[in-house]
PDB file of C-alpha atoms in Angstrom:
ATOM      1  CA  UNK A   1       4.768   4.953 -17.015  1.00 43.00           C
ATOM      2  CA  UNK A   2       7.652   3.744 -19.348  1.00 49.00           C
ATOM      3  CA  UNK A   3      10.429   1.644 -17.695  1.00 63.00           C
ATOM      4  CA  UNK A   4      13.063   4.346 -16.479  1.00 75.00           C
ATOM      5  CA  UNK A   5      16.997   3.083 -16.828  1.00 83.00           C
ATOM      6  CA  UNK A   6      18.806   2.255 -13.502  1.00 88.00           C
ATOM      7  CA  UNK A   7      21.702   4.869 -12.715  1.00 95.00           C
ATOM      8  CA  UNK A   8      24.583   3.335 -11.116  1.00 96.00           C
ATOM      9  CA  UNK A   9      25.595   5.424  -7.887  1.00 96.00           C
ATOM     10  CA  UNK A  10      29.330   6.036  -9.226  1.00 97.00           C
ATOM     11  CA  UNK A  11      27.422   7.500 -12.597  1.00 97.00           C
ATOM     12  CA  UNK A  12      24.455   9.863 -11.234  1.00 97.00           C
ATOM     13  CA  UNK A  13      27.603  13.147 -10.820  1.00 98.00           C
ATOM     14  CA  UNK A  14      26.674  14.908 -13.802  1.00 98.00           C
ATOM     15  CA  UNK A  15      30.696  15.867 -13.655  1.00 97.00           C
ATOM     16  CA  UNK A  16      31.766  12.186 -14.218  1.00 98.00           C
ATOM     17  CA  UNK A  17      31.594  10.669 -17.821  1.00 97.00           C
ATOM     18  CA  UNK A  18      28.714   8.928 -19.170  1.00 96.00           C
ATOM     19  CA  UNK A  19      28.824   8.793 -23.214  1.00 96.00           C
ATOM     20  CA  UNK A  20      26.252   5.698 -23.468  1.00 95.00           C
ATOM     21  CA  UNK A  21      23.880   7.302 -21.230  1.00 96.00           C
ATOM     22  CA  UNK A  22      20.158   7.239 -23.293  1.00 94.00           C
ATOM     23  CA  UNK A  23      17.616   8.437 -20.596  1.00 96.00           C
ATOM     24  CA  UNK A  24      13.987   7.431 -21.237  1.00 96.00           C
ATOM     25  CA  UNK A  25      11.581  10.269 -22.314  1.00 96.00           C
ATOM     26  CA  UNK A  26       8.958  10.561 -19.365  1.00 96.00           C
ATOM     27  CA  UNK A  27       6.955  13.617 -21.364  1.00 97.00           C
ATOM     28  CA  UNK A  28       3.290  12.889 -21.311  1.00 97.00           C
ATOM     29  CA  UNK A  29       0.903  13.337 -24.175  1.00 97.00           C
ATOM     30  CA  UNK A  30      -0.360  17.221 -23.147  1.00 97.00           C
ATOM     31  CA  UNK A  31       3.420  18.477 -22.759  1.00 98.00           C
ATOM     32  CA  UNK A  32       4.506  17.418 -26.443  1.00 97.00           C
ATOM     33  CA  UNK A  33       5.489  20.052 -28.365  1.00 96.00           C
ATOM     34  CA  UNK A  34       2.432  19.451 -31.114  1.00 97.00           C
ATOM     35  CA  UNK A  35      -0.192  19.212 -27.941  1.00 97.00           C
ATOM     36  CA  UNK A  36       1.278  22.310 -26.566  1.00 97.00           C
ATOM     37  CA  UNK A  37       0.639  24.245 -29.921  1.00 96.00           C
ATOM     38  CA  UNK A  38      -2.843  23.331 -29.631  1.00 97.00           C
ATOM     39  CA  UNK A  39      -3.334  24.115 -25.991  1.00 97.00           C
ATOM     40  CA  UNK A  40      -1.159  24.556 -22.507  1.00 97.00           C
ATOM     41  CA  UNK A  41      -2.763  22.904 -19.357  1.00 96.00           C
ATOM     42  CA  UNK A  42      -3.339  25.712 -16.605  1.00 94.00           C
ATOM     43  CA  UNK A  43      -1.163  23.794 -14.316  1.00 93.00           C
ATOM     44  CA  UNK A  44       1.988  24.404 -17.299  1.00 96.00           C
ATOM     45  CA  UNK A  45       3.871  26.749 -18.642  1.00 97.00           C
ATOM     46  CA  UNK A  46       4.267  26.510 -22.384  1.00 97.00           C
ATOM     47  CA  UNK A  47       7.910  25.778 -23.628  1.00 97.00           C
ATOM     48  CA  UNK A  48       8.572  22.511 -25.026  1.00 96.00           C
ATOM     49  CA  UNK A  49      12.024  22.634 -24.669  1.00 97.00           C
ATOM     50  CA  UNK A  50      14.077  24.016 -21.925  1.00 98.00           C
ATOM     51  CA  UNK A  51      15.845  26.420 -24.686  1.00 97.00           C
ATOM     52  CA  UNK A  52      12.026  28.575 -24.808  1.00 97.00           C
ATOM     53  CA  UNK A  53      12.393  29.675 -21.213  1.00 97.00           C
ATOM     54  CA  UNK A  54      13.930  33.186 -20.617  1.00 96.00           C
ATOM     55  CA  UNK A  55      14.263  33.970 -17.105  1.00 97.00           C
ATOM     56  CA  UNK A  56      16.652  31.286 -16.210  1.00 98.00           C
ATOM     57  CA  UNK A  57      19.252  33.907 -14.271  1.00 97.00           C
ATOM     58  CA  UNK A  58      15.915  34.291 -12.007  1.00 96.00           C
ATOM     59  CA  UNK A  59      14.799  30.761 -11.542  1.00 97.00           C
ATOM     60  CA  UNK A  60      18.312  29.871 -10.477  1.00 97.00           C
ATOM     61  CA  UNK A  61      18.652  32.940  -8.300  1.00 97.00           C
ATOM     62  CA  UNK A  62      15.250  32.448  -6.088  1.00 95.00           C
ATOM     63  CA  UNK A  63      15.685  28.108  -6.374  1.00 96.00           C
ATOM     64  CA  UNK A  64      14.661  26.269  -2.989  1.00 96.00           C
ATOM     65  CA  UNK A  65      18.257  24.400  -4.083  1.00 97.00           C
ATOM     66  CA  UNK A  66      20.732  25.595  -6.247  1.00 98.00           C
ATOM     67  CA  UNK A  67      20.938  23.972  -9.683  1.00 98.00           C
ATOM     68  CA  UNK A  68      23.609  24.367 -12.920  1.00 98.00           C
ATOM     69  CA  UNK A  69      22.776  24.615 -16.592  1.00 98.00           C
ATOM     70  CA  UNK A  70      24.583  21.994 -19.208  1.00 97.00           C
ATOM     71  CA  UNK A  71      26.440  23.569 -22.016  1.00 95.00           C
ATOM     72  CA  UNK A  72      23.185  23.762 -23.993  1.00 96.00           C
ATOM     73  CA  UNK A  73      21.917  26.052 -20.918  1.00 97.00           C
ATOM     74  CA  UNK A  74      19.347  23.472 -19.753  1.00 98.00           C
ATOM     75  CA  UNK A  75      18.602  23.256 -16.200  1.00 98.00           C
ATOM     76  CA  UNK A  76      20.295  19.890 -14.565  1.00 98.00           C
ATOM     77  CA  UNK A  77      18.672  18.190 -11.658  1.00 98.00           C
ATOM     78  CA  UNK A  78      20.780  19.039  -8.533  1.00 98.00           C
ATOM     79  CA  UNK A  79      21.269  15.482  -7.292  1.00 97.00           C
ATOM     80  CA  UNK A  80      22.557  13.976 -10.520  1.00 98.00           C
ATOM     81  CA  UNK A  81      21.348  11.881 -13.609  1.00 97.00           C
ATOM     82  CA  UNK A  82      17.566  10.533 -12.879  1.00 97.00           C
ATOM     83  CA  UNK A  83      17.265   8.366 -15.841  1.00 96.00           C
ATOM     84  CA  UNK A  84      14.854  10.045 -17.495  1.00 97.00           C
ATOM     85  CA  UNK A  85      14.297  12.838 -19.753  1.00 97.00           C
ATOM     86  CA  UNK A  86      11.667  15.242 -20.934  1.00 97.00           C
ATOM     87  CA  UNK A  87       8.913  17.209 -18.387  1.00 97.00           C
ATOM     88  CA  UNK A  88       5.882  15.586 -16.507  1.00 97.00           C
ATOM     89  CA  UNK A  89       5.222  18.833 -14.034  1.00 97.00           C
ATOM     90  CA  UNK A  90       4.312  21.994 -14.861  1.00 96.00           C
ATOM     91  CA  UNK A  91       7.648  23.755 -15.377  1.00 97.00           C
ATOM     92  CA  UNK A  92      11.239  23.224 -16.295  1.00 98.00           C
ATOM     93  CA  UNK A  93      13.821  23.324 -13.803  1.00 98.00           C
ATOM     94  CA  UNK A  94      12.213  23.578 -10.313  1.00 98.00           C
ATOM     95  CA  UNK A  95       8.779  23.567  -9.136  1.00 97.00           C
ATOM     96  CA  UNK A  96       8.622  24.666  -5.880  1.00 97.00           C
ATOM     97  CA  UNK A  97       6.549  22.735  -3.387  1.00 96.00           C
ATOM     98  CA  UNK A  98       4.840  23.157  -0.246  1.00 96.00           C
ATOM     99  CA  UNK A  99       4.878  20.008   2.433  1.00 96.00           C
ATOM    100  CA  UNK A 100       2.797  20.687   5.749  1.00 97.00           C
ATOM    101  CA  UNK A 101       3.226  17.812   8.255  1.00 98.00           C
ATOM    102  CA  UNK A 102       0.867  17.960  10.894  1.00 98.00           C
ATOM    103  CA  UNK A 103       0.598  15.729  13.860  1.00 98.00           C
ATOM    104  CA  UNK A 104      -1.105  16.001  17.142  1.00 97.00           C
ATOM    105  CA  UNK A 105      -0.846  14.872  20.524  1.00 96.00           C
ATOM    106  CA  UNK A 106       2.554  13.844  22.280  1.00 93.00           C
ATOM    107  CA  UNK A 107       4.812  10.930  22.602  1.00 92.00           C
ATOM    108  CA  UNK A 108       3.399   7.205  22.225  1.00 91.00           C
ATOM    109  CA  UNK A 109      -0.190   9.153  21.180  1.00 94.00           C
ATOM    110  CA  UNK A 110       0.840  11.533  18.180  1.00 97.00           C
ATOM    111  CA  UNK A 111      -0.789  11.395  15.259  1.00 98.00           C
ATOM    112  CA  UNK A 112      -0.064  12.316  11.712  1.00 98.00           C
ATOM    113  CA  UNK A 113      -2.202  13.540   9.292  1.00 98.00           C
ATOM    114  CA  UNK A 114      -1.990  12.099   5.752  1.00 98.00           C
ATOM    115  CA  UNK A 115      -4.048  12.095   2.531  1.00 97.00           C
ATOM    116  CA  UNK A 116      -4.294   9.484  -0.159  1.00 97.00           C
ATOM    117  CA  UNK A 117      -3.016  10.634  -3.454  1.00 94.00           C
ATOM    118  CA  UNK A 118      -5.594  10.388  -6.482  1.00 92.00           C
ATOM    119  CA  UNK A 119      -2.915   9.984  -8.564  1.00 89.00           C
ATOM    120  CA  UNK A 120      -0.536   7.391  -7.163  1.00 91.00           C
ATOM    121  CA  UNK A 121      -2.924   6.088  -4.381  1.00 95.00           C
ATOM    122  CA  UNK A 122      -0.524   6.129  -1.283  1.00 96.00           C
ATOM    123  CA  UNK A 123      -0.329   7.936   1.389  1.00 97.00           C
ATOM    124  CA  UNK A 124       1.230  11.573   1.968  1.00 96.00           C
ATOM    125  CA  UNK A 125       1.771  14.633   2.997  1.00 96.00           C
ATOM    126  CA  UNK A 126      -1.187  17.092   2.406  1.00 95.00           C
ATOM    127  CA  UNK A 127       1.097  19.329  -0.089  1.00 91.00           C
ATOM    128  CA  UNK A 128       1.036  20.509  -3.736  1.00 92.00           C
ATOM    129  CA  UNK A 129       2.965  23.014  -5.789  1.00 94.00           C
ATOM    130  CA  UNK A 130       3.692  26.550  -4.897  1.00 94.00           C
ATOM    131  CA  UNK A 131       1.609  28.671  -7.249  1.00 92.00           C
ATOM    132  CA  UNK A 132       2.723  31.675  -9.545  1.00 87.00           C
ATOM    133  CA  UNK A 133       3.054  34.824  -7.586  1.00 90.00           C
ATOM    134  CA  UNK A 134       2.118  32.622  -4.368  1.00 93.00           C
ATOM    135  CA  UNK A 135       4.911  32.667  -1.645  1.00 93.00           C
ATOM    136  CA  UNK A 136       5.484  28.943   0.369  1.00 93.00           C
ATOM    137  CA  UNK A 137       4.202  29.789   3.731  1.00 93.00           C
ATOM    138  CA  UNK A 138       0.226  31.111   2.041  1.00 95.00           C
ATOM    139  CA  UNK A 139       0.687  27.821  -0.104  1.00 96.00           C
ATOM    140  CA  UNK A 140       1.623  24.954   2.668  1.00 97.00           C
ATOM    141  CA  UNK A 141      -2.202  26.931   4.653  1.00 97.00           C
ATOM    142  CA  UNK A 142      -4.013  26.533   0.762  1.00 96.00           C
ATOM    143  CA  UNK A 143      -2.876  23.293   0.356  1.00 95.00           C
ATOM    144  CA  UNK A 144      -3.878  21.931   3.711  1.00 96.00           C
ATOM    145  CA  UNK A 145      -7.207  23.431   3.637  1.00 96.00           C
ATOM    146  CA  UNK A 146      -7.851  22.351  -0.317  1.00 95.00           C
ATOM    147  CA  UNK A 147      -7.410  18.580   1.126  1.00 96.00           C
ATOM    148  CA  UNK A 148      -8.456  17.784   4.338  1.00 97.00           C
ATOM    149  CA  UNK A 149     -10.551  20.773   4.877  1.00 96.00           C
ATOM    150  CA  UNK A 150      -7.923  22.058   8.254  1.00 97.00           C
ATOM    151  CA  UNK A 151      -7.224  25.937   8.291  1.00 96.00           C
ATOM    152  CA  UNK A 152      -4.187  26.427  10.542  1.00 96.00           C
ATOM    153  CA  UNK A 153      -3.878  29.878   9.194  1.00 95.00           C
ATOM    154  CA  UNK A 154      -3.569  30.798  12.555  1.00 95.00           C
ATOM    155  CA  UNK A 155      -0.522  28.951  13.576  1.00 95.00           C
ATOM    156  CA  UNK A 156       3.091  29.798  12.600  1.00 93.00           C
ATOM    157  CA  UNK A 157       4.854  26.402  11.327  1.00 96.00           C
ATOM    158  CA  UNK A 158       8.554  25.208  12.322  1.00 97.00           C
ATOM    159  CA  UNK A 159      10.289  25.240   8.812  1.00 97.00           C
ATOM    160  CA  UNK A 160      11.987  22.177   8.578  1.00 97.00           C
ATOM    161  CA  UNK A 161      13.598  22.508   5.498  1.00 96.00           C
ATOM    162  CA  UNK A 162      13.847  22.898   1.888  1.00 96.00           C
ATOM    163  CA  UNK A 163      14.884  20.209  -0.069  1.00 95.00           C
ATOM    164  CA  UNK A 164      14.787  18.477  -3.542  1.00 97.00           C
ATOM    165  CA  UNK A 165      12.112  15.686  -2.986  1.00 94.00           C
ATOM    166  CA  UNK A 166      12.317  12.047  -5.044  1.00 92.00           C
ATOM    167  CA  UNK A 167       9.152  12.706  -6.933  1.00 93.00           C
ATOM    168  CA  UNK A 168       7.819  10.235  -9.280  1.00 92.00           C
ATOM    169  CA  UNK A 169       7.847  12.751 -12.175  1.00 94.00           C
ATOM    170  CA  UNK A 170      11.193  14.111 -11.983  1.00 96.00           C
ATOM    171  CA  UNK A 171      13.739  14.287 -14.951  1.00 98.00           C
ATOM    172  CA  UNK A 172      17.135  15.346 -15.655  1.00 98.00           C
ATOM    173  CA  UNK A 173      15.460  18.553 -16.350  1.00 98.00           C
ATOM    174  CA  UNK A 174      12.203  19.165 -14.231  1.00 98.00           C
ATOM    175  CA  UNK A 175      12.305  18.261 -10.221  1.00 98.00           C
ATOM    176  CA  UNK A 176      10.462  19.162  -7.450  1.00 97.00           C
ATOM    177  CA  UNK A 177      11.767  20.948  -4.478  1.00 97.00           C
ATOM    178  CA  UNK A 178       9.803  21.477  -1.570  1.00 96.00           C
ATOM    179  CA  UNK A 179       9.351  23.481   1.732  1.00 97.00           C
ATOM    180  CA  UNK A 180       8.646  21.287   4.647  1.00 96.00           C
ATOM    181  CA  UNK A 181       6.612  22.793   7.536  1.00 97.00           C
ATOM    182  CA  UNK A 182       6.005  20.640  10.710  1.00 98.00           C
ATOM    183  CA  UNK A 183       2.701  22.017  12.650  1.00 98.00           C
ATOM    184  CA  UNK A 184       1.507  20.569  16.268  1.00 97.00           C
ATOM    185  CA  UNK A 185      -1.377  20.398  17.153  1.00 97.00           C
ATOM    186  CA  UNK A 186      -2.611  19.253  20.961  1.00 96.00           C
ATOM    187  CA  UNK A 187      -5.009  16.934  19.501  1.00 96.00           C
ATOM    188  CA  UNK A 188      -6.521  15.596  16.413  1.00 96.00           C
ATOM    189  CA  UNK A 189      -9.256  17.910  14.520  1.00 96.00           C
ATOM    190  CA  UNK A 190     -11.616  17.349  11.957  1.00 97.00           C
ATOM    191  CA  UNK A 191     -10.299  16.614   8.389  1.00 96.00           C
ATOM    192  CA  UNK A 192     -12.512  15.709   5.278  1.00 96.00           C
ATOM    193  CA  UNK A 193     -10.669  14.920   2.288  1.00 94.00           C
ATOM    194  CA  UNK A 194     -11.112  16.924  -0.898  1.00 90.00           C
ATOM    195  CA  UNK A 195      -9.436  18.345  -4.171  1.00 85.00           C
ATOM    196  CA  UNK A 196      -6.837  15.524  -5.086  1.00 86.00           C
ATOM    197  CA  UNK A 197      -7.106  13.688  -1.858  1.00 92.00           C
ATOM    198  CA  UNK A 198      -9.000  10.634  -1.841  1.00 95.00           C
ATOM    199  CA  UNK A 199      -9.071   9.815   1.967  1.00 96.00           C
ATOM    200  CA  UNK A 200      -7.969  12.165   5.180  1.00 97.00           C
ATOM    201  CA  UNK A 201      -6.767   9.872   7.694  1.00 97.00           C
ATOM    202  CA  UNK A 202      -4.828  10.531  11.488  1.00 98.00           C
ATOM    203  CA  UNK A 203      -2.437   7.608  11.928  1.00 98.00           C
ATOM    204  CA  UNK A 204      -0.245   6.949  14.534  1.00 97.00           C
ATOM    205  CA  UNK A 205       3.242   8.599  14.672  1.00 97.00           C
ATOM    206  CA  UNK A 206       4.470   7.570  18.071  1.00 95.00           C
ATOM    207  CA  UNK A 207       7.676   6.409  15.709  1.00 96.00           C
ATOM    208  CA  UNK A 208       8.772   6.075  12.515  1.00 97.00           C
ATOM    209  CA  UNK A 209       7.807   2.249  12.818  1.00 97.00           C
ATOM    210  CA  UNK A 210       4.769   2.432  14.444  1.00 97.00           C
ATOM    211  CA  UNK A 211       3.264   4.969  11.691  1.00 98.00           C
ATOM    212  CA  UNK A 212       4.798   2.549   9.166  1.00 97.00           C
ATOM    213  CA  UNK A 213       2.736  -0.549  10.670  1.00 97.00           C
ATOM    214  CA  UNK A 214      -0.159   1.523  11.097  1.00 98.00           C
ATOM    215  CA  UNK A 215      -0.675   2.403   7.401  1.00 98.00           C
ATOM    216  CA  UNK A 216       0.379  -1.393   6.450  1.00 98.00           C
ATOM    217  CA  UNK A 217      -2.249  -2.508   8.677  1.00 98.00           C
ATOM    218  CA  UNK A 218      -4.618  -0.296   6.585  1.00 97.00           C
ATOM    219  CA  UNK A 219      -3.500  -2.046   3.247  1.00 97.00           C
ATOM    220  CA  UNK A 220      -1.619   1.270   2.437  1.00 97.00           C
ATOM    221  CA  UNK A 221       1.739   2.355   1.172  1.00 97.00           C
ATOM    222  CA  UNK A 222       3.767   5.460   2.421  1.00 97.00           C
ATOM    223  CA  UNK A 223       4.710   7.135  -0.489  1.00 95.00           C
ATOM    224  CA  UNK A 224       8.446   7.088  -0.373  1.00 94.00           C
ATOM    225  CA  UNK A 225       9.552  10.245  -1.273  1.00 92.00           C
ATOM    226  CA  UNK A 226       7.526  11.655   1.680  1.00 95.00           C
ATOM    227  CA  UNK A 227       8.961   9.398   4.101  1.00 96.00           C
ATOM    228  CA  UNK A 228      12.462  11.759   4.856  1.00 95.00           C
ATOM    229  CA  UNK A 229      10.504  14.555   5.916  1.00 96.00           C
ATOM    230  CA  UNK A 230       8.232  13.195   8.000  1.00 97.00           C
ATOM    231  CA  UNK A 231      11.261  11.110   9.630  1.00 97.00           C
ATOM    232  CA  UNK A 232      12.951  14.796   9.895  1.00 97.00           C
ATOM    233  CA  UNK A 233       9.798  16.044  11.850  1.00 97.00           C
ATOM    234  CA  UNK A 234       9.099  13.158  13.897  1.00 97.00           C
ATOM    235  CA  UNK A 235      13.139  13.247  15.158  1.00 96.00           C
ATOM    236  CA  UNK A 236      12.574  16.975  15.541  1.00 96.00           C
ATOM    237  CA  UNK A 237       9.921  15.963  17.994  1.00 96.00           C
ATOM    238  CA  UNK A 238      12.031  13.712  19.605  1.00 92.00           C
ATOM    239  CA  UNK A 239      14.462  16.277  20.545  1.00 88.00           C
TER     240      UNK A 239
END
């Protein structure tokens, strides 16, 4: 992944003045315009350029978070300038997410359920991307059961909340918001990891810190931008 510019705090307000800002073109190989003529990945839609998208009065109106459009009408990511440009997930603007934290048993003994990510190898929330058509409740139950092989189809989730998440392949133009569910469990059940989960693993979640040491013990990493929400659910918990 190219080196992405740092954005100062006091410049990431798309309202304040930046004229030397040059953000660093994340767009991979399939999503260039000349690859896209040829063919679109399933998992993409097929504009190039934010400008070949025609609903935007829609996406705006059913966003997880509201966004604004720059004078050349292209979607802007809601928490400011990224440092980075161009479109590594499947559409412009928002791509809607679904997060489902589960964790089992009570106090000292909970556990959390996490997968390893094929793609950045750390370890996270069984979630994925809200499919076309698919509402965020049916896609937090897919997602679970496409990964670690648990159907709690049968259970109704506490919605935590829905929020733009620091995804590795965000831009100024493409994020990812997502729609946190926290499910409890009274104790741990079977999970087998499939699709684009390399390991299923329950790890301790007594705290924040102890789930923290736990996966460092395992010669793991958290990834970070799932680290909010789970704090969110575990305080939740707490309560």
């Amino acid at each position: 992944m190219s080196e992405i510019i740092n954005v100062p705090a006091d410049l990431r307000d798309w309202a304040v003045s930046w004229p030397e800002y040059a953000p660093v073109d994340i767009t991979p190989e399939e999503l260039l315009p000349q690859a896209l003529k040829r063919e679109v990945p399933f998992w993409a839609e097929g504009a190039d350029t934010p400008d070949a998208v025609t609903d935007w009065a829609q996406r705006q109106a059913s966003a997880l978070v509201p966004f604004q459009r720059d004078a050349k009408g292209w979607p802007l990511h809601p928490a400011g300038r990224t440092g980075r440009t161009g479109r590594n997930l499947g559409r412009w603007g928002e791509n809607q997410a679904a997060d489902p934290i589960v964790i089992a048993g009570t106090g000292s003994n909970r556990r959390l359920l996490l997968i390893t990510r094929d793609d950045i190898r750390e370890e996270a929330i069984p979630g994925g991307m809200v499919d076309p058509g698919e509402i965020a409740p049916a896609a937090l139950v897919r997602e679970l059961r496409e990964e670690t092989s648990v159907d709690l189809s049968d259970h109704r989730p506490i919605i935590l909340g829905r929020d733009v998440v620091d995804d590795w392949r965000q831009s100024d133009h493409a994020w990812v918001a997502s729609t946190s569910a926290l499910y409890v469990l009274p104790a741990i059940v079977t999970a087998t990891a499939a699709d684009d989960a390399l390991d299923a693993t329950w790890y301790p979640a007594g705290s924040m810190a102890a789930l923290e040491t736990a996966i460092a013990a395992a010669g793991r990493t958290l990834y970070a931008a799932h680290r909010p929400l789970i704090a969110r659910a575990l305080a939740h918990l707490a309560q």
